[in-house]
């Protein structure tokens, strides 16, 4: 989160204004001298003498550099009119502005990025009177703002030029400036009358060689750099704006006011609280919406003048800038990533994380080893200290035993003193002064034992005159008597500890070596004649060797303890990992169940595949861990044979883990089976819905048949009406003939008055007939127009039907592709085709009904022509009546008496009119039923189209799901095969472990043999000592021979042990290498297969989405045309209804006229009868 960077630049003042300026600048703060409380602080404040390059370097340079790296950037200059905004942004010939500096710097930084390739596009627009104009293409005016998910907020129709050098950009900019709106005001000769936005779109991607094309990431960075020159806020009183300038100023102030309200609301944090920010109130704020509190690095340059005259405007500008300081943006790198690019990037990240994990694990392992070494050293030091204490205790015990022995052997010492007085005197002096050393005590014990042996031999039967030393057995007896049970007990305890801790055969061999060395030393001591110094040196060597052996023994025990501790720790860690894995597996199963219930079918399949991929990765990680544990176990096997059992346990745990994975896979398969069952149930539901639709179609067919029957009844009624009209016509003709006869009969009378009245009535009737004829002609013309419009509507309907047939052909083609995949879908498509054929038949029936309606209209027109002929015949009859006017004039007096009869006739006519009204209502009802049927037909057509579209979408989803299901099945089969391979490998490893155990049992047998050999050696020693007592010379010879033989046996045993160890190491290394190679191969195969499957899935999904989008776009394009045609049809139907109403009105008028004429004829008949009666 970064806030907007705000800088203030003051315009240079004249000498007069500088003296009276109320503003004072101190560092990055500015305040009013008259009101010290009004004080503003900003990121930078540039004085009057600063250069535009300094303003550019403060923040804009960083924004340009970040735009090259993929971050959006926006810089705009704000301030009142005549404050230097355009000069700051454009500059001049001597001092370039921010836009030229940014362009040059942009290309310079692009040249420095050699590892990427760039594409630059520029556009230049202005907002004049709230209308967006393209300055690069002046003809493009009144452009519209749009918003999409891919492009965000953009201006439709704006020209973007591809540029390759800064000179080209500046040429385009100068061309656009020449078309910018500039005006003259009282404050500025060249005043900007519009806001301009200079935009650079920067696209970049990594340069890739052909060899590295597969490993590269296809991510494309797209950033936008906006450099905005705002028009200045102004007051009409100061600028003197009138007319066009006043209108421009009002629009400028309105857009700047909305910008100020947006900044205010953003500074108050209303957008974060869910409030409304009025970006859409102005086109400027709408275009700059991402830069204001969005995904961009934004900088504002507030231009002010420090003159006294413009203090209020400067204060408002500074308030706007201070509010902008509190607005924060969240800029991020804008990258367009495809699915393949995302996969590559994630793979790289996974590899990097794996490398980091390996390095960290190595560090941890090294630290653990160092800690273990420190602990081992500490334990060794402790044991050395303890052994030193034991040695001190032993030495004290030896001293005490020497003192006790001296009292018993004092007489023998006196004899030795007589034989060797100097040495005895020295020793006696030493004994009197201080306790003797350990070495001197051992030497004296040896001398005393030798003397004791000489006395014993002199008292016995043996006659040996040579002065020889006593045997080794006697020396041992003496030393053991001097040190009672100290060394033996310690040795026995150490031997028992080694046996309990299962020491390697090497320790036993070392112990043998130590015993043999002691025997050799004893033999050497026995072989001493008179040189006591040599015996002392031998004893020293023995002590040194004993110390070394004890140190080695302690080191071996430390190693054994460390190994046992490590083994126990590993066992505990393996158990903990196993329990954690079991818990994770249970949690994963529960989460999978919940996800399968919540998620949709497509997402479930995709997430299942991703889950398999994650599980395979976890299996790979666990395999790596198992290989590491195997390596550690093998290293321990090289030291101790007991770790073979630990390895067997690890393999059993791995087997259990694999079994757990198999159970998980089986549960996943069960979930898939449940999903398939659900799909089958949905298929059954769809089949039921299809049956319901079939029943509805049958009902619609029945309704159509009913409509047909009603239409036939209407036709019959129309035929009846025609017959009635013909009968009335015949009756009228017969009445006319009778009238003619009566007129001929009355021609002899001379009633002038009746003639005149009849003439007047005839004139009236003529005028009425002319008016009706005119109305008929107009109605006929309107009817012709309606018929033409109806024909056009039918043509359009036919066009729509042709388009519909084309769409149906496309659908059938797609259905033909899907027929090969699934036979059931072909059956469904056939059923849909049958439904569609039924709909076509319904349309054909509707066309037939329309044709029948046209035929009825033609019959009505023929009836109208018949009426016209009857009217002509009436005119002829009237012409004949004119000849008889003289006779009719006499009958005027008689007409008054006939009025009573006319009233009765009027009542009869009223009854007839009621009947006519009833017939008209019936006809209206029929028309309403026809219109409702037509609407129902249209609704049925729409529903059928919707059903077809839904069935197609469901069909496509079913195909996609089936593909996913088949692919998942294939993956499961592959995983099962891999599990089988792993189980086979485990069986092989177990067999090899069995072989190793057999070898171990063989080695144990050899160890037992070696132990038996040691027992035999002890027995031989005992016999050998007995023989030594009898014969000294023979004992010396036999001891040499036995030592050589034992040494040879030890060498042979050690060689066999080394051979067995080397064979075991070789076998373990071969086993581990083969297992690692097989595991790596399986992991690589699984990862490659998963990547191939994922790529196929993504390709299929993208193709499917593309086809769906194409079809939806086609449907959307066709919908407005269909709506328009439907509207036209509705209008034509309404016009037809109006024409029908007009026709009915005209027919009713004609019927009324006819009834009136009939009444007049009847009246004339009655008058004639009365005249005849009077004449008679």
PDB file of C-alpha atoms in Angstrom, residues 109-335:
ATOM      1  CA  UNK A 109      15.326   1.981 -19.456  1.00  0.00           C
ATOM      2  CA  UNK A 110      13.915  -0.379 -22.087  1.00  0.00           C
ATOM      3  CA  UNK A 111      17.346  -0.516 -23.735  1.00  0.00           C
ATOM      4  CA  UNK A 112      18.864  -1.498 -20.398  1.00  0.00           C
ATOM      5  CA  UNK A 113      16.501  -4.489 -20.011  1.00  0.00           C
ATOM      6  CA  UNK A 114      18.190  -6.821 -22.472  1.00  0.00           C
ATOM      7  CA  UNK A 115      16.472  -9.945 -21.156  1.00  0.00           C
ATOM      8  CA  UNK A 116      12.986  -8.811 -22.234  1.00  0.00           C
ATOM      9  CA  UNK A 117      11.335  -7.707 -25.475  1.00  0.00           C
ATOM     10  CA  UNK A 118       8.899  -4.780 -25.477  1.00  0.00           C
ATOM     11  CA  UNK A 119       5.948  -3.460 -27.507  1.00  0.00           C
ATOM     12  CA  UNK A 120       4.917   0.184 -27.001  1.00  0.00           C
ATOM     13  CA  UNK A 121       1.613   1.793 -28.001  1.00  0.00           C
ATOM     14  CA  UNK A 122       0.604   5.397 -27.482  1.00  0.00           C
ATOM     15  CA  UNK A 123      -2.689   7.287 -27.583  1.00  0.00           C
ATOM     16  CA  UNK A 124      -3.604  10.938 -27.031  1.00  0.00           C
ATOM     17  CA  UNK A 125      -7.096  12.157 -26.149  1.00  0.00           C
ATOM     18  CA  UNK A 126      -8.840  15.219 -24.774  1.00  0.00           C
ATOM     19  CA  UNK A 127     -11.999  15.749 -22.737  1.00  0.00           C
ATOM     20  CA  UNK A 128     -13.707  18.858 -24.135  1.00  0.00           C
ATOM     21  CA  UNK A 129     -17.129  19.836 -22.730  1.00  0.00           C
ATOM     22  CA  UNK A 130     -17.531  16.285 -21.334  1.00  0.00           C
ATOM     23  CA  UNK A 131     -16.882  14.787 -24.784  1.00  0.00           C
ATOM     24  CA  UNK A 132     -13.897  12.531 -25.507  1.00  0.00           C
ATOM     25  CA  UNK A 133     -12.018  13.354 -28.734  1.00  0.00           C
ATOM     26  CA  UNK A 134      -9.116  11.470 -30.296  1.00  0.00           C
ATOM     27  CA  UNK A 135      -6.285  13.957 -30.964  1.00  0.00           C
ATOM     28  CA  UNK A 136      -4.408  11.516 -33.217  1.00  0.00           C
ATOM     29  CA  UNK A 137      -7.503  11.042 -35.410  1.00  0.00           C
ATOM     30  CA  UNK A 138      -9.499  14.322 -35.237  1.00  0.00           C
ATOM     31  CA  UNK A 139     -12.472  12.714 -36.999  1.00  0.00           C
ATOM     32  CA  UNK A 140     -13.049  10.387 -34.029  1.00  0.00           C
ATOM     33  CA  UNK A 141     -15.201  12.487 -31.732  1.00  0.00           C
ATOM     34  CA  UNK A 142     -17.659  11.784 -28.920  1.00  0.00           C
ATOM     35  CA  UNK A 143     -16.026   8.489 -27.985  1.00  0.00           C
ATOM     36  CA  UNK A 144     -17.600   6.277 -25.322  1.00  0.00           C
ATOM     37  CA  UNK A 145     -16.111   4.730 -22.170  1.00  0.00           C
ATOM     38  CA  UNK A 146     -16.491   0.979 -21.690  1.00  0.00           C
ATOM     39  CA  UNK A 147     -15.419  -1.503 -19.047  1.00  0.00           C
ATOM     40  CA  UNK A 148     -14.556  -5.173 -19.375  1.00  0.00           C
ATOM     41  CA  UNK A 149     -12.925  -7.828 -17.237  1.00  0.00           C
ATOM     42  CA  UNK A 150      -9.960  -8.251 -19.566  1.00  0.00           C
ATOM     43  CA  UNK A 151      -9.168  -4.608 -20.459  1.00  0.00           C
ATOM     44  CA  UNK A 152     -10.690  -2.836 -17.487  1.00  0.00           C
ATOM     45  CA  UNK A 153     -11.844   0.753 -18.159  1.00  0.00           C
ATOM     46  CA  UNK A 154     -11.046   1.839 -21.725  1.00  0.00           C
ATOM     47  CA  UNK A 155     -12.204   4.285 -24.405  1.00  0.00           C
ATOM     48  CA  UNK A 156     -13.800   2.536 -27.384  1.00  0.00           C
ATOM     49  CA  UNK A 157     -12.588   3.661 -30.811  1.00  0.00           C
ATOM     50  CA  UNK A 158      -9.412   5.358 -29.520  1.00  0.00           C
ATOM     51  CA  UNK A 159      -6.469   5.063 -31.932  1.00  0.00           C
ATOM     52  CA  UNK A 160      -3.327   3.413 -30.513  1.00  0.00           C
ATOM     53  CA  UNK A 161      -0.137   3.897 -32.523  1.00  0.00           C
ATOM     54  CA  UNK A 162       2.794   1.475 -32.218  1.00  0.00           C
ATOM     55  CA  UNK A 163       5.999   3.444 -31.595  1.00  0.00           C
ATOM     56  CA  UNK A 164       9.652   2.425 -31.681  1.00  0.00           C
ATOM     57  CA  UNK A 165      11.596   5.594 -30.777  1.00  0.00           C
ATOM     58  CA  UNK A 166      11.052   8.767 -28.726  1.00  0.00           C
ATOM     59  CA  UNK A 167      11.131  11.023 -31.788  1.00  0.00           C
ATOM     60  CA  UNK A 168       8.127   9.198 -33.237  1.00  0.00           C
ATOM     61  CA  UNK A 169       6.236   9.630 -29.963  1.00  0.00           C
ATOM     62  CA  UNK A 170       6.984  13.369 -29.834  1.00  0.00           C
ATOM     63  CA  UNK A 171       5.846  13.783 -33.457  1.00  0.00           C
ATOM     64  CA  UNK A 172       2.504  12.183 -32.654  1.00  0.00           C
ATOM     65  CA  UNK A 173       2.236  14.348 -29.548  1.00  0.00           C
ATOM     66  CA  UNK A 174       2.876  17.573 -31.510  1.00  0.00           C
ATOM     67  CA  UNK A 175       0.285  16.481 -34.062  1.00  0.00           C
ATOM     68  CA  UNK A 176      -2.253  15.932 -31.288  1.00  0.00           C
ATOM     69  CA  UNK A 177      -1.432  19.278 -29.648  1.00  0.00           C
ATOM     70  CA  UNK A 178      -2.211  21.051 -32.910  1.00  0.00           C
ATOM     71  CA  UNK A 179      -5.798  19.751 -32.672  1.00  0.00           C
ATOM     72  CA  UNK A 180      -6.293  20.555 -28.983  1.00  0.00           C
ATOM     73  CA  UNK A 181      -8.821  23.224 -27.986  1.00  0.00           C
ATOM     74  CA  UNK A 182      -7.018  26.394 -26.859  1.00  0.00           C
ATOM     75  CA  UNK A 183      -8.638  29.767 -26.141  1.00  0.00           C
ATOM     76  CA  UNK A 184      -7.793  33.287 -24.985  1.00  0.00           C
ATOM     77  CA  UNK A 185      -8.964  34.754 -21.688  1.00  0.00           C
ATOM     78  CA  UNK A 186      -8.142  37.800 -19.615  1.00  0.00           C
ATOM     79  CA  UNK A 187      -5.728  35.750 -17.501  1.00  0.00           C
ATOM     80  CA  UNK A 188      -4.010  33.664 -20.198  1.00  0.00           C
ATOM     81  CA  UNK A 189      -3.449  34.170 -23.904  1.00  0.00           C
ATOM     82  CA  UNK A 190      -3.100  30.414 -24.571  1.00  0.00           C
ATOM     83  CA  UNK A 191      -5.501  28.843 -22.091  1.00  0.00           C
ATOM     84  CA  UNK A 192      -6.147  25.086 -22.262  1.00  0.00           C
ATOM     85  CA  UNK A 193      -9.885  24.586 -22.686  1.00  0.00           C
ATOM     86  CA  UNK A 194      -9.805  20.767 -22.279  1.00  0.00           C
ATOM     87  CA  UNK A 195      -8.177  18.009 -20.208  1.00  0.00           C
ATOM     88  CA  UNK A 196      -5.619  15.931 -22.110  1.00  0.00           C
ATOM     89  CA  UNK A 197      -4.468  12.386 -21.304  1.00  0.00           C
ATOM     90  CA  UNK A 198      -1.241  11.121 -22.887  1.00  0.00           C
ATOM     91  CA  UNK A 199      -1.179   7.313 -22.522  1.00  0.00           C
ATOM     92  CA  UNK A 200       1.617   4.807 -23.127  1.00  0.00           C
ATOM     93  CA  UNK A 201       0.790   1.065 -23.061  1.00  0.00           C
ATOM     94  CA  UNK A 202       3.918  -1.043 -22.359  1.00  0.00           C
ATOM     95  CA  UNK A 203       3.836  -4.769 -23.117  1.00  0.00           C
ATOM     96  CA  UNK A 204       6.854  -6.994 -22.397  1.00  0.00           C
ATOM     97  CA  UNK A 205       7.855 -10.616 -22.117  1.00  0.00           C
ATOM     98  CA  UNK A 206      11.028 -12.589 -21.577  1.00  0.00           C
ATOM     99  CA  UNK A 207      13.348 -13.256 -24.484  1.00  0.00           C
ATOM    100  CA  UNK A 208      13.456 -16.969 -25.172  1.00  0.00           C
ATOM    101  CA  UNK A 209      15.816 -18.990 -27.324  1.00  0.00           C
ATOM    102  CA  UNK A 210      14.510 -21.833 -29.432  1.00  0.00           C
ATOM    103  CA  UNK A 211      16.273 -24.356 -27.209  1.00  0.00           C
ATOM    104  CA  UNK A 212      14.631 -22.922 -24.060  1.00  0.00           C
ATOM    105  CA  UNK A 213      11.180 -22.415 -25.557  1.00  0.00           C
ATOM    106  CA  UNK A 214       9.650 -25.294 -23.609  1.00  0.00           C
ATOM    107  CA  UNK A 215      11.053 -24.159 -20.246  1.00  0.00           C
ATOM    108  CA  UNK A 216      10.090 -20.465 -20.557  1.00  0.00           C
ATOM    109  CA  UNK A 217       7.069 -18.788 -18.966  1.00  0.00           C
ATOM    110  CA  UNK A 218       4.647 -17.130 -21.405  1.00  0.00           C
ATOM    111  CA  UNK A 219       3.608 -14.364 -18.996  1.00  0.00           C
ATOM    112  CA  UNK A 220       3.095 -10.966 -20.645  1.00  0.00           C
ATOM    113  CA  UNK A 221       3.379  -7.826 -18.546  1.00  0.00           C
ATOM    114  CA  UNK A 222       1.020  -5.017 -19.578  1.00  0.00           C
ATOM    115  CA  UNK A 223       1.317  -1.636 -17.867  1.00  0.00           C
ATOM    116  CA  UNK A 224      -0.251   1.757 -18.617  1.00  0.00           C
ATOM    117  CA  UNK A 225       1.478   5.121 -18.090  1.00  0.00           C
ATOM    118  CA  UNK A 226      -0.931   8.106 -18.000  1.00  0.00           C
ATOM    119  CA  UNK A 227       0.429  11.670 -18.158  1.00  0.00           C
ATOM    120  CA  UNK A 228      -2.496  14.054 -17.610  1.00  0.00           C
ATOM    121  CA  UNK A 229      -2.599  17.806 -18.230  1.00  0.00           C
ATOM    122  CA  UNK A 230      -5.721  19.107 -16.510  1.00  0.00           C
ATOM    123  CA  UNK A 231      -7.406  22.328 -17.521  1.00  0.00           C
ATOM    124  CA  UNK A 232      -7.264  25.048 -14.879  1.00  0.00           C
ATOM    125  CA  UNK A 233     -10.089  26.023 -12.590  1.00  0.00           C
ATOM    126  CA  UNK A 234     -11.196  29.605 -13.275  1.00  0.00           C
ATOM    127  CA  UNK A 235     -13.616  32.292 -12.211  1.00  0.00           C
ATOM    128  CA  UNK A 236     -15.713  34.046 -14.844  1.00  0.00           C
ATOM    129  CA  UNK A 237     -15.258  37.417 -13.126  1.00  0.00           C
ATOM    130  CA  UNK A 238     -11.462  37.192 -13.481  1.00  0.00           C
ATOM    131  CA  UNK A 239     -11.239  35.538 -16.890  1.00  0.00           C
ATOM    132  CA  UNK A 240     -14.037  37.564 -18.472  1.00  0.00           C
ATOM    133  CA  UNK A 241     -15.387  34.444 -20.160  1.00  0.00           C
ATOM    134  CA  UNK A 242     -18.563  34.812 -22.200  1.00  0.00           C
ATOM    135  CA  UNK A 243     -20.492  32.562 -24.556  1.00  0.00           C
ATOM    136  CA  UNK A 244     -18.408  29.561 -25.624  1.00  0.00           C
ATOM    137  CA  UNK A 245     -15.627  30.320 -23.123  1.00  0.00           C
ATOM    138  CA  UNK A 246     -18.151  30.477 -20.306  1.00  0.00           C
ATOM    139  CA  UNK A 247     -19.577  27.088 -21.306  1.00  0.00           C
ATOM    140  CA  UNK A 248     -16.066  25.588 -21.494  1.00  0.00           C
ATOM    141  CA  UNK A 249     -15.200  26.996 -18.077  1.00  0.00           C
ATOM    142  CA  UNK A 250     -18.353  25.603 -16.509  1.00  0.00           C
ATOM    143  CA  UNK A 251     -17.583  22.103 -17.825  1.00  0.00           C
ATOM    144  CA  UNK A 252     -13.960  22.372 -16.627  1.00  0.00           C
ATOM    145  CA  UNK A 253     -15.027  23.493 -13.146  1.00  0.00           C
ATOM    146  CA  UNK A 254     -17.651  20.732 -12.972  1.00  0.00           C
ATOM    147  CA  UNK A 255     -15.146  17.966 -13.827  1.00  0.00           C
ATOM    148  CA  UNK A 256     -12.579  19.390 -11.372  1.00  0.00           C
ATOM    149  CA  UNK A 257     -15.246  19.608  -8.688  1.00  0.00           C
ATOM    150  CA  UNK A 258     -16.109  15.897  -9.153  1.00  0.00           C
ATOM    151  CA  UNK A 259     -12.370  15.136  -9.004  1.00  0.00           C
ATOM    152  CA  UNK A 260     -12.197  17.024  -5.704  1.00  0.00           C
ATOM    153  CA  UNK A 261     -15.187  15.137  -4.246  1.00  0.00           C
ATOM    154  CA  UNK A 262     -13.672  11.805  -5.322  1.00  0.00           C
ATOM    155  CA  UNK A 263     -10.364  12.685  -3.656  1.00  0.00           C
ATOM    156  CA  UNK A 264     -12.194  13.814  -0.531  1.00  0.00           C
ATOM    157  CA  UNK A 265     -14.193  10.576  -0.243  1.00  0.00           C
ATOM    158  CA  UNK A 266     -11.126   8.456  -0.874  1.00  0.00           C
ATOM    159  CA  UNK A 267      -9.131  10.369   1.751  1.00  0.00           C
ATOM    160  CA  UNK A 268     -11.930   9.768   4.260  1.00  0.00           C
ATOM    161  CA  UNK A 269     -11.823   6.013   3.537  1.00  0.00           C
ATOM    162  CA  UNK A 270     -15.433   5.768   2.371  1.00  0.00           C
ATOM    163  CA  UNK A 271     -14.601   3.252  -0.344  1.00  0.00           C
ATOM    164  CA  UNK A 272     -13.044   0.866   2.176  1.00  0.00           C
ATOM    165  CA  UNK A 273     -16.156   1.182   4.349  1.00  0.00           C
ATOM    166  CA  UNK A 274     -18.429   0.167   1.452  1.00  0.00           C
ATOM    167  CA  UNK A 275     -19.576   3.704   0.607  1.00  0.00           C
ATOM    168  CA  UNK A 276     -20.180   5.200  -2.833  1.00  0.00           C
ATOM    169  CA  UNK A 277     -17.473   7.134  -4.680  1.00  0.00           C
ATOM    170  CA  UNK A 278     -18.919   9.124  -7.628  1.00  0.00           C
ATOM    171  CA  UNK A 279     -16.430   8.128 -10.332  1.00  0.00           C
ATOM    172  CA  UNK A 280     -19.169   8.166 -13.009  1.00  0.00           C
ATOM    173  CA  UNK A 281     -20.169  11.784 -12.439  1.00  0.00           C
ATOM    174  CA  UNK A 282     -17.383  12.907 -14.763  1.00  0.00           C
ATOM    175  CA  UNK A 283     -15.593  11.276 -17.671  1.00  0.00           C
ATOM    176  CA  UNK A 284     -12.242  12.464 -16.294  1.00  0.00           C
ATOM    177  CA  UNK A 285     -12.685  10.619 -12.986  1.00  0.00           C
ATOM    178  CA  UNK A 286     -14.120   7.615 -14.795  1.00  0.00           C
ATOM    179  CA  UNK A 287     -11.003   7.274 -16.989  1.00  0.00           C
ATOM    180  CA  UNK A 288      -8.657   7.948 -14.047  1.00  0.00           C
ATOM    181  CA  UNK A 289     -10.517   5.549 -11.709  1.00  0.00           C
ATOM    182  CA  UNK A 290      -7.654   2.969 -11.540  1.00  0.00           C
ATOM    183  CA  UNK A 291      -5.173   5.755 -10.712  1.00  0.00           C
ATOM    184  CA  UNK A 292      -7.310   7.176  -7.868  1.00  0.00           C
ATOM    185  CA  UNK A 293      -7.289   4.594  -5.099  1.00  0.00           C
ATOM    186  CA  UNK A 294      -6.651   1.679  -7.443  1.00  0.00           C
ATOM    187  CA  UNK A 295      -3.916  -0.360  -9.115  1.00  0.00           C
ATOM    188  CA  UNK A 296      -1.387   2.371  -9.980  1.00  0.00           C
ATOM    189  CA  UNK A 297       1.526   4.454  -8.714  1.00  0.00           C
ATOM    190  CA  UNK A 298       0.139   8.002  -8.734  1.00  0.00           C
ATOM    191  CA  UNK A 299       1.772  11.403  -8.411  1.00  0.00           C
ATOM    192  CA  UNK A 300       0.115  14.836  -8.370  1.00  0.00           C
ATOM    193  CA  UNK A 301       1.952  18.038  -9.280  1.00  0.00           C
ATOM    194  CA  UNK A 302       0.025  20.959  -7.781  1.00  0.00           C
ATOM    195  CA  UNK A 303       0.852  24.193  -9.633  1.00  0.00           C
ATOM    196  CA  UNK A 304       0.183  27.384  -7.711  1.00  0.00           C
ATOM    197  CA  UNK A 305       0.879  31.132  -7.891  1.00  0.00           C
ATOM    198  CA  UNK A 306       1.985  32.915  -4.723  1.00  0.00           C
ATOM    199  CA  UNK A 307       0.477  36.277  -5.701  1.00  0.00           C
ATOM    200  CA  UNK A 308      -1.876  38.158  -3.367  1.00  0.00           C
ATOM    201  CA  UNK A 309      -4.575  38.328  -6.066  1.00  0.00           C
ATOM    202  CA  UNK A 310      -4.926  34.528  -6.330  1.00  0.00           C
ATOM    203  CA  UNK A 311      -4.693  33.684  -2.612  1.00  0.00           C
ATOM    204  CA  UNK A 312      -8.119  32.019  -2.485  1.00  0.00           C
ATOM    205  CA  UNK A 313      -7.469  29.845  -5.567  1.00  0.00           C
ATOM    206  CA  UNK A 314      -4.060  28.857  -4.216  1.00  0.00           C
ATOM    207  CA  UNK A 315      -5.586  27.923  -0.878  1.00  0.00           C
ATOM    208  CA  UNK A 316      -8.219  25.692  -2.521  1.00  0.00           C
ATOM    209  CA  UNK A 317      -5.523  24.016  -4.667  1.00  0.00           C
ATOM    210  CA  UNK A 318      -3.391  23.319  -1.587  1.00  0.00           C
ATOM    211  CA  UNK A 319      -6.410  21.901   0.254  1.00  0.00           C
ATOM    212  CA  UNK A 320      -7.051  19.546  -2.673  1.00  0.00           C
ATOM    213  CA  UNK A 321      -3.388  18.459  -2.621  1.00  0.00           C
ATOM    214  CA  UNK A 322      -3.411  17.884   1.164  1.00  0.00           C
ATOM    215  CA  UNK A 323      -6.517  15.675   0.833  1.00  0.00           C
ATOM    216  CA  UNK A 324      -4.810  13.712  -1.943  1.00  0.00           C
ATOM    217  CA  UNK A 325      -1.941  12.926   0.458  1.00  0.00           C
ATOM    218  CA  UNK A 326      -4.256  10.678   2.473  1.00  0.00           C
ATOM    219  CA  UNK A 327      -5.303   8.535  -0.512  1.00  0.00           C
ATOM    220  CA  UNK A 328      -3.548   5.155  -0.755  1.00  0.00           C
ATOM    221  CA  UNK A 329      -3.098   2.885  -3.775  1.00  0.00           C
ATOM    222  CA  UNK A 330      -2.224  -0.798  -4.074  1.00  0.00           C
ATOM    223  CA  UNK A 331      -0.069  -1.193  -7.168  1.00  0.00           C
ATOM    224  CA  UNK A 332       0.808  -4.666  -8.418  1.00  0.00           C
ATOM    225  CA  UNK A 333       2.457  -6.195 -11.454  1.00  0.00           C
ATOM    226  CA  UNK A 334      -0.046  -6.633 -14.289  1.00  0.00           C
ATOM    227  CA  UNK A 335       0.559  -9.916 -16.033  1.00  0.00           C
TER     228      UNK A 335
END
